[in-house]
Coordinates of C-alpha atoms in Angstrom, one line a residue:
M29 CA 0.2 0.0 -0.3
I30 CA 1.4 3.6 -0.8
D31 CA 1.1 6.0 2.1
L32 CA -0.9 8.4 0.3
E33 CA -1.1 11.3 3.0
A34 CA 2.6 11.4 3.1
T35 CA 2.5 11.4 -1.0
L36 CA 0.6 14.2 -0.5
V37 CA 3.0 16.3 1.6
G38 CA 5.7 16.0 0.0
I39 CA 4.6 16.4 -3.6
A40 CA 1.4 18.7 -3.3
P41 CA 0.6 19.8 0.4
A42 CA -2.2 21.7 -1.1
F43 CA -4.4 18.9 -1.3
A44 CA -5.4 16.5 1.9
Y45 CA -7.9 13.7 2.5
R46 CA -10.6 15.0 4.4
D47 CA -13.3 12.3 6.0
G48 CA -11.5 10.3 3.1
R49 CA -12.2 12.7 0.1
L50 CA -9.6 14.9 -1.7
H51 CA -9.8 18.5 -1.3
A52 CA -7.7 21.3 -2.1
D53 CA -8.1 24.0 0.9
A54 CA -12.0 23.4 1.9
T55 CA -13.2 22.0 -1.2
P56 CA -14.0 18.3 -2.4
L57 CA -12.0 17.7 -6.0
D58 CA -15.6 15.4 -6.5
A59 CA -17.7 18.5 -6.1
I60 CA -15.6 20.2 -9.4
A61 CA -15.6 17.0 -11.4
D62 CA -19.0 16.4 -11.0
A63 CA -19.6 20.3 -13.0
A64 CA -16.9 19.5 -15.1
N65 CA -18.2 16.5 -16.3
G66 CA -14.6 14.9 -18.0
P67 CA -11.0 15.6 -17.1
V68 CA -10.3 19.1 -15.3
Y69 CA -7.5 20.2 -13.9
A70 CA -7.5 22.2 -10.9
Y71 CA -6.0 24.8 -8.9
A72 CA -5.4 25.9 -5.4
L73 CA -4.9 29.9 -5.0
N74 CA -3.8 30.0 -1.9
A75 CA -0.7 27.7 -2.5
I76 CA 0.3 29.6 -5.7
A77 CA 0.1 32.9 -3.7
E78 CA 2.3 31.8 -0.8
A79 CA 5.1 30.3 -3.5
Y80 CA 5.3 34.1 -4.7
Q81 CA 5.8 34.9 -1.3
D82 CA 8.8 32.4 -0.3
F83 CA 10.5 34.1 -3.4
A84 CA 9.2 37.7 -2.6
D85 CA 10.6 36.9 1.0
A86 CA 13.6 35.0 0.3
F87 CA 15.0 38.0 -2.1
A88 CA 14.1 40.8 1.0
G89 CA 16.4 43.5 1.1
Q90 CA 17.5 42.7 -2.9
P91 CA 15.8 44.8 -5.4
T92 CA 14.2 42.4 -7.6
R93 CA 11.6 41.9 -9.9
I94 CA 9.8 38.3 -10.2
C95 CA 8.0 37.6 -12.9
Y96 CA 5.9 34.7 -13.3
A97 CA 6.8 32.8 -16.4
L98 CA 3.3 33.1 -18.4
K99 CA 4.1 29.7 -20.7
A100 CA 3.7 27.5 -17.2
N101 CA 0.6 28.3 -16.7
D102 CA -1.6 30.9 -18.6
S103 CA -5.0 30.2 -16.6
V104 CA -6.3 34.0 -15.9
G105 CA -7.3 33.2 -12.5
V106 CA -4.0 32.0 -11.6
L107 CA -2.4 35.6 -13.3
K108 CA -4.9 37.3 -11.7
T109 CA -3.4 36.0 -8.1
L110 CA -0.2 36.4 -8.9
L111 CA -0.7 39.9 -10.3
A112 CA -2.9 41.1 -6.9
K113 CA 0.2 39.6 -5.2
G114 CA 2.7 42.5 -7.1
A115 CA 4.5 39.9 -9.8
G116 CA 5.6 40.5 -13.2
V117 CA 5.2 38.7 -16.1
D118 CA 7.2 36.5 -18.6
V119 CA 5.9 36.4 -21.8
V120 CA 7.2 34.4 -24.9
S121 CA 4.8 35.4 -27.9
G122 CA 1.9 38.2 -29.2
G123 CA -1.0 36.2 -27.9
E124 CA 1.0 35.8 -24.1
L125 CA 1.5 39.5 -24.7
A126 CA -2.3 40.0 -25.0
L127 CA -3.4 37.8 -22.4
A128 CA -1.1 39.6 -19.9
L129 CA -2.3 42.8 -20.6
S130 CA -5.9 41.5 -20.6
A131 CA -5.7 40.4 -17.3
G132 CA -4.2 44.1 -15.5
A133 CA -0.3 43.4 -15.6
S134 CA 1.3 46.3 -16.6
A135 CA 3.4 46.9 -19.3
D136 CA 6.5 48.4 -17.2
K137 CA 6.4 44.7 -15.4
I138 CA 6.6 42.7 -18.5
V139 CA 9.4 41.4 -19.9
F140 CA 9.2 39.2 -23.7
S141 CA 11.5 36.4 -24.2
G142 CA 11.2 33.4 -26.4
V143 CA 13.9 32.4 -29.4
G144 CA 11.9 33.4 -32.5
K145 CA 10.1 37.1 -32.0
T146 CA 8.4 38.0 -35.4
N147 CA 8.6 41.6 -36.3
Q148 CA 5.0 42.4 -35.3
E149 CA 5.6 40.7 -31.6
L150 CA 8.5 43.2 -31.8
A151 CA 6.2 45.4 -32.7
D152 CA 3.5 45.3 -30.3
A153 CA 5.9 45.0 -27.5
L154 CA 7.1 48.6 -28.2
D155 CA 3.5 49.6 -28.6
A156 CA 2.4 48.3 -25.2
A157 CA 5.6 49.8 -23.9
V158 CA 7.0 46.5 -22.1
M159 CA 9.8 46.7 -19.6
Q160 CA 12.6 44.6 -21.1
I161 CA 13.0 42.4 -24.6
N162 CA 15.3 39.8 -24.2
V163 CA 17.2 39.4 -27.5
E164 CA 18.0 36.1 -28.5
S165 CA 20.2 36.4 -31.9
E166 CA 22.0 38.9 -33.9
A167 CA 19.5 38.8 -36.3
E168 CA 16.9 39.7 -33.8
L169 CA 18.9 42.5 -32.6
E170 CA 18.6 43.9 -36.1
R171 CA 15.4 43.6 -36.6
L172 CA 14.3 44.7 -32.9
N173 CA 16.5 48.4 -33.8
Q174 CA 15.0 48.4 -37.3
V175 CA 11.4 48.3 -35.7
A176 CA 11.9 50.8 -33.5
V177 CA 13.8 53.2 -35.4
S178 CA 10.3 53.2 -37.7
K179 CA 8.6 54.2 -34.4
G180 CA 10.9 56.6 -32.7
V181 CA 11.5 55.2 -30.0
Q182 CA 14.4 52.9 -28.5
A183 CA 14.0 49.6 -27.3
P184 CA 14.8 48.6 -23.6
I185 CA 16.7 45.5 -24.0
A186 CA 18.5 42.3 -22.4
L187 CA 21.2 39.8 -24.4
R188 CA 20.0 36.8 -23.1
V189 CA 23.4 35.0 -23.2
N190 CA 24.1 31.4 -23.4
P191 CA 26.4 30.7 -20.9
D192 CA 27.4 27.7 -22.2
V193 CA 26.4 25.5 -18.5
D194 CA 24.5 22.7 -18.3
A195 CA 21.2 22.5 -16.0
G196 CA 21.9 19.0 -15.2
T197 CA 18.1 18.2 -16.6
L198 CA 16.7 16.1 -19.0
D199 CA 18.4 17.3 -22.1
A200 CA 14.2 18.4 -24.0
I201 CA 14.1 21.2 -21.4
S202 CA 17.8 22.2 -21.6
T203 CA 18.3 25.6 -22.7
G204 CA 21.9 26.8 -21.6
R205 CA 24.4 25.1 -23.5
A206 CA 26.4 26.1 -26.4
T207 CA 24.6 23.2 -28.5
D208 CA 21.0 24.5 -27.5
K209 CA 19.5 26.5 -29.6
F210 CA 18.3 29.3 -27.1
G211 CA 20.8 33.0 -26.5
V212 CA 23.8 34.2 -28.2
N213 CA 27.0 32.7 -27.5
Y214 CA 28.6 33.7 -25.0
G215 CA 31.7 34.4 -27.0
D216 CA 29.8 37.4 -29.1
A217 CA 28.3 38.9 -26.3
E218 CA 30.7 41.5 -25.7
R219 CA 30.8 42.6 -29.1
L220 CA 26.7 42.4 -29.3
Y221 CA 26.5 44.8 -26.4
Q222 CA 29.3 47.5 -28.4
E223 CA 26.7 47.4 -31.4
A224 CA 23.4 47.6 -29.3
A225 CA 25.2 50.8 -27.0
R226 CA 25.9 52.1 -30.9
A227 CA 22.4 51.5 -32.5
P228 CA 19.6 54.2 -32.6
G229 CA 16.6 52.1 -31.5
L230 CA 18.1 50.0 -28.8
K231 CA 18.9 51.1 -25.2
P232 CA 20.7 48.3 -22.9
M233 CA 19.2 47.5 -19.6
G234 CA 20.7 44.2 -18.8
I235 CA 22.3 41.0 -18.7
A236 CA 19.8 37.9 -19.5
M237 CA 20.5 34.0 -19.2
H238 CA 18.1 30.8 -18.7
I239 CA 19.6 27.6 -18.5
G240 CA 16.4 25.1 -18.3
S241 CA 13.7 23.5 -16.7
Q242 CA 13.7 21.5 -13.4
I243 CA 16.9 22.0 -11.9
G244 CA 17.6 20.4 -8.8
D245 CA 21.4 21.9 -7.6
V246 CA 22.3 25.3 -7.3
A247 CA 25.9 24.7 -8.0
H248 CA 24.4 25.0 -11.8
S249 CA 22.8 28.5 -11.2
A250 CA 25.7 29.2 -9.7
A251 CA 28.0 28.2 -12.6
A252 CA 26.0 30.3 -15.5
C253 CA 25.8 33.5 -12.3
A254 CA 29.4 33.4 -12.4
K255 CA 29.5 33.4 -15.8
L256 CA 27.4 36.5 -16.2
R257 CA 28.9 38.4 -13.4
T258 CA 32.5 38.5 -15.4
L259 CA 30.6 39.4 -18.5
W260 CA 28.9 42.0 -16.9
D261 CA 32.2 43.2 -14.9
R262 CA 33.4 43.4 -18.7
L263 CA 30.6 45.7 -20.1
A264 CA 31.1 47.6 -17.7
A265 CA 34.9 47.6 -17.9
D266 CA 34.0 49.1 -22.1
G267 CA 31.5 51.8 -21.1
V268 CA 28.5 49.4 -20.8
T269 CA 26.1 50.5 -18.1
L270 CA 24.0 48.1 -16.9
R271 CA 20.8 47.7 -14.5
R272 CA 19.4 44.7 -14.4
F273 CA 20.8 40.8 -13.6
D274 CA 17.9 38.8 -15.1
V275 CA 18.5 35.1 -14.1
G276 CA 15.6 32.7 -15.7
G277 CA 13.6 30.6 -13.8
G278 CA 13.4 26.9 -14.1
L279 CA 13.9 26.0 -10.2
G280 CA 12.8 22.2 -9.9
I281 CA 10.0 21.2 -8.0
R282 CA 9.3 17.3 -7.0
Y283 CA 7.6 14.8 -8.7
K284 CA 8.7 11.6 -7.2
D285 CA 11.9 11.5 -5.7
E286 CA 13.3 14.4 -6.0
T287 CA 15.0 16.8 -3.4
P288 CA 15.1 19.9 -5.3
P289 CA 16.2 23.4 -3.8
S290 CA 14.9 25.7 -1.2
I291 CA 14.0 28.7 -2.8
Q292 CA 16.2 30.6 -0.2
A293 CA 19.4 28.4 -1.6
Y294 CA 18.2 29.4 -4.9
A295 CA 18.4 33.0 -3.7
D296 CA 21.5 32.7 -1.9
T297 CA 23.8 32.1 -5.0
I298 CA 22.2 34.7 -7.1
R299 CA 22.3 37.0 -4.0
A300 CA 26.5 35.8 -3.8
A301 CA 26.6 36.9 -7.8
V302 CA 25.5 40.5 -7.4
V303 CA 26.6 41.2 -3.8
D304 CA 29.1 44.0 -5.4
I305 CA 27.4 45.7 -7.8
D306 CA 24.7 47.9 -8.5
C307 CA 21.6 46.3 -9.4
E308 CA 17.6 45.1 -10.1
V309 CA 17.6 41.0 -10.2
M310 CA 15.3 39.9 -12.5
L311 CA 13.9 36.3 -12.2
E312 CA 11.0 34.5 -14.1
P313 CA 9.7 31.2 -12.1
G314 CA 7.0 28.9 -13.7
R315 CA 7.4 25.6 -12.9
R316 CA 7.7 26.0 -8.9
I317 CA 5.1 28.5 -8.5
V318 CA 2.3 26.1 -10.0
G319 CA 3.0 23.0 -10.5
P320 CA 2.6 21.8 -7.3
A321 CA -0.6 23.8 -7.0
G322 CA -2.2 21.5 -9.2
V323 CA -4.1 18.4 -10.4
L324 CA -5.0 17.1 -13.6
I325 CA -8.4 15.2 -12.4
A326 CA -9.9 11.9 -14.2
N327 CA -12.2 9.4 -14.2
V328 CA -11.8 5.7 -14.5
I329 CA -13.7 4.3 -17.9
G330 CA -13.2 0.6 -16.8
E331 CA -10.4 -1.9 -16.8
K332 CA -9.0 -4.7 -19.0
M333 CA -6.3 -7.2 -19.4
A334 CA -3.7 -6.9 -21.3
G335 CA -1.9 -10.5 -21.5
D336 CA -0.9 -10.2 -18.0
H337 CA -0.8 -6.6 -17.1
R338 CA -3.5 -4.8 -15.6
V339 CA -4.9 -1.9 -17.6
I340 CA -7.0 1.6 -15.9
I341 CA -8.5 3.2 -18.8
L342 CA -9.1 7.1 -18.2
D343 CA -11.5 9.4 -19.7
A344 CA -8.0 11.8 -19.3
A345 CA -5.7 11.1 -22.5
M346 CA -2.1 13.2 -23.4
N347 CA -3.9 15.6 -25.2
D348 CA -4.6 16.4 -21.4
L349 CA -1.5 16.1 -19.9
I350 CA 1.2 15.3 -22.8
R351 CA 4.0 15.2 -20.2
P352 CA 4.5 11.5 -19.9
A353 CA 4.0 11.6 -23.0
L354 CA 6.9 13.8 -24.4
Y355 CA 9.3 13.4 -21.9
K356 CA 8.9 10.6 -20.1
A357 CA 8.1 12.6 -17.2
W358 CA 6.4 10.8 -14.0
H359 CA 3.2 11.9 -12.3
E360 CA 2.2 10.5 -9.2
V361 CA -1.5 9.4 -9.4
V362 CA -4.0 9.1 -6.1
P363 CA -7.8 7.7 -6.0
L364 CA -10.0 11.3 -5.5
R365 CA -11.6 8.9 -2.2
L366 CA -9.6 7.0 0.0
P367 CA -9.2 3.7 -0.1
D368 CA -10.0 0.8 2.7
A369 CA -6.8 0.0 4.8
D370 CA -6.7 -3.9 3.5
A371 CA -7.3 -3.1 -0.3
E372 CA -5.1 -5.2 -2.0
W373 CA -2.8 -2.8 -4.5
T374 CA -1.7 -4.5 -7.6
A375 CA 0.6 -2.5 -10.4
A376 CA -1.6 -1.2 -13.2
D377 CA -0.3 0.5 -16.7
I378 CA -2.4 3.6 -16.7
V379 CA -4.1 4.6 -20.1
G380 CA -6.1 7.4 -22.3
P381 CA -8.2 6.5 -25.0
I382 CA -6.6 8.1 -27.7
C383 CA -6.1 5.9 -30.8
E384 CA -2.0 6.0 -30.2
S385 CA 0.0 3.3 -28.2
T386 CA 1.4 6.6 -26.1
D387 CA -0.9 7.5 -24.8
K388 CA -0.5 6.3 -21.5
F389 CA 0.2 8.0 -18.2
A390 CA 2.6 5.1 -16.6
D391 CA 4.3 1.6 -16.2
S392 CA 3.3 -0.6 -14.0
R393 CA 2.5 1.5 -11.0
M394 CA 1.0 0.4 -7.8
M395 CA -2.8 1.5 -7.0
P396 CA -5.8 0.6 -5.3
P397 CA -8.9 -1.4 -6.4
L398 CA -10.8 1.3 -9.2
A399 CA -13.8 0.8 -10.7
A400 CA -16.1 2.7 -13.5
G401 CA -17.1 5.8 -12.1
D402 CA -14.3 6.1 -9.8
R403 CA -11.7 9.0 -10.2
V404 CA -7.9 9.3 -9.6
A405 CA -5.8 13.4 -9.5
F406 CA -2.5 13.6 -11.4
L407 CA -0.2 15.1 -9.0
A408 CA 2.1 18.2 -9.6
A409 CA 0.2 19.1 -12.5
G410 CA -0.2 22.5 -12.2
A411 CA 3.1 23.5 -15.0
Y412 CA 2.8 22.8 -18.4
G413 CA 0.0 20.9 -18.3
A414 CA -3.5 22.3 -19.5
V415 CA -1.3 25.0 -21.3
M416 CA -0.1 22.6 -23.7
A417 CA -3.3 20.3 -24.0
S418 CA -5.0 20.1 -27.4
E419 CA -8.4 19.1 -29.3
Y420 CA -6.2 15.8 -30.7
N421 CA -8.9 13.2 -31.4
G422 CA -12.0 15.3 -31.2
R423 CA -11.6 16.0 -27.1
P424 CA -12.4 19.8 -26.5
R425 CA -10.2 21.8 -24.1
T426 CA -9.8 20.6 -21.0
P427 CA -11.7 22.8 -18.4
E428 CA -9.2 24.4 -15.4
A429 CA -10.9 25.1 -12.1
V430 CA -9.6 27.8 -9.8
V431 CA -10.1 26.9 -5.9
Q432 CA -9.6 29.4 -3.1
G433 CA -10.8 28.0 1.0
Q434 CA -14.4 27.0 -0.1
N435 CA -14.8 28.5 -2.9
W436 CA -14.3 27.7 -6.6
D437 CA -15.0 28.2 -10.1
F438 CA -14.2 27.5 -13.9
A439 CA -11.0 29.7 -15.5
R440 CA -11.9 27.8 -18.7
K441 CA -15.4 26.9 -18.5
P442 CA -15.9 22.8 -19.8
R443 CA -16.4 23.0 -23.9
T444 CA -18.9 21.1 -25.9
Y445 CA -18.7 19.2 -29.5
Q446 CA -20.2 22.9 -31.0
D447 CA -17.2 24.4 -29.8
L448 CA -15.0 22.0 -31.5
I449 CA -16.5 22.9 -34.6
R450 CA -17.4 26.4 -34.0
G451 CA -14.5 28.6 -36.3
Q452 CA -14.5 25.6 -39.2
S453 CA -15.6 26.6 -42.2
A454 CA -15.2 24.6 -46.1
P455 CA -14.5 27.6 -49.0
D456 CA -17.5 27.8 -51.3
W457 CA -15.4 25.9 -53.9
I458 CA -15.3 22.7 -52.8

């Protein structure tokens, strides 16, 4: 038998069993599942606010701007919660910029990141007067200068520098090695800053990096910060004065048995790199703020035997949560109702209904007896879950609910089949 209470404390402390039913705060998750009538995400807003505050407290006394990485979870309910705490926003597309502004984010607290910004996105960022544009290539630097000159403005920029530091995480989510697609080469950065300082449409404001996601050891961050600081000092000696030291995000969370660094240890690492310079630290956490605070609730369709394998079939699928299919990522799966103390747990494959062999959440996972109509929750699903969902196999987009105490509501309402069809049309010549 798995110790479910201990699992929740270690991975998803915002969730707990009360009278045998899984709750977020004071809200039973069954109530949300009943209303959704299908797979549904649920986010505990108090836990999200507390995680943001943990970052703010860890950097107390150091001028710091915390810009939530919207790509981790773009629920407006989540975003408004963080904006109310004073968060800025890190966006990586024109769509995310529009969403942030519509939710009430102040443009002077928005940083626009991303490796492939179009001229239209650059223009949109300048029109909105965002705080900073993190430039990722020499070609983008030239295009941004042209767009800014055409508008008669100066673009506030930082170069995202690739420090060639391995974050020690999955290959698919490492971004700071020399062979990764992100950022400008470390060896080119000094020259590019000099060119940017002379360009009429550019105003260098900071230096930036982001070495990867799910970072599990602050030593990797320390190595990257040290290289960034060396470059900062060389630029200062060359007469390029910067204000912002942007360390990106990527601090890991626990999915299975990881021991992620504390936020305070992470903050202390960054403080050590900037202890004797006058700068504003910028960081863009996402997963660490929202990951543990979200679950995906799924309904059991039934079970079958595939040879000698027990197979649990859910109504959730890879279109709802693609991380296991995409990264072989682990999510703990727990029942919404506590099983009997003497229940016999057996190994089971946990799968979805999509017509793909990769539509599988887990292999040989120890699970209690489950019947059709029972429900399970995927833990630590608040980051890179719903935001990566699709409508593959004609499955409506996964709804999202937000919870605060005894209150809950949908932030993204359940969609119907008509919603799938709406917006499509065939040209009349067919």
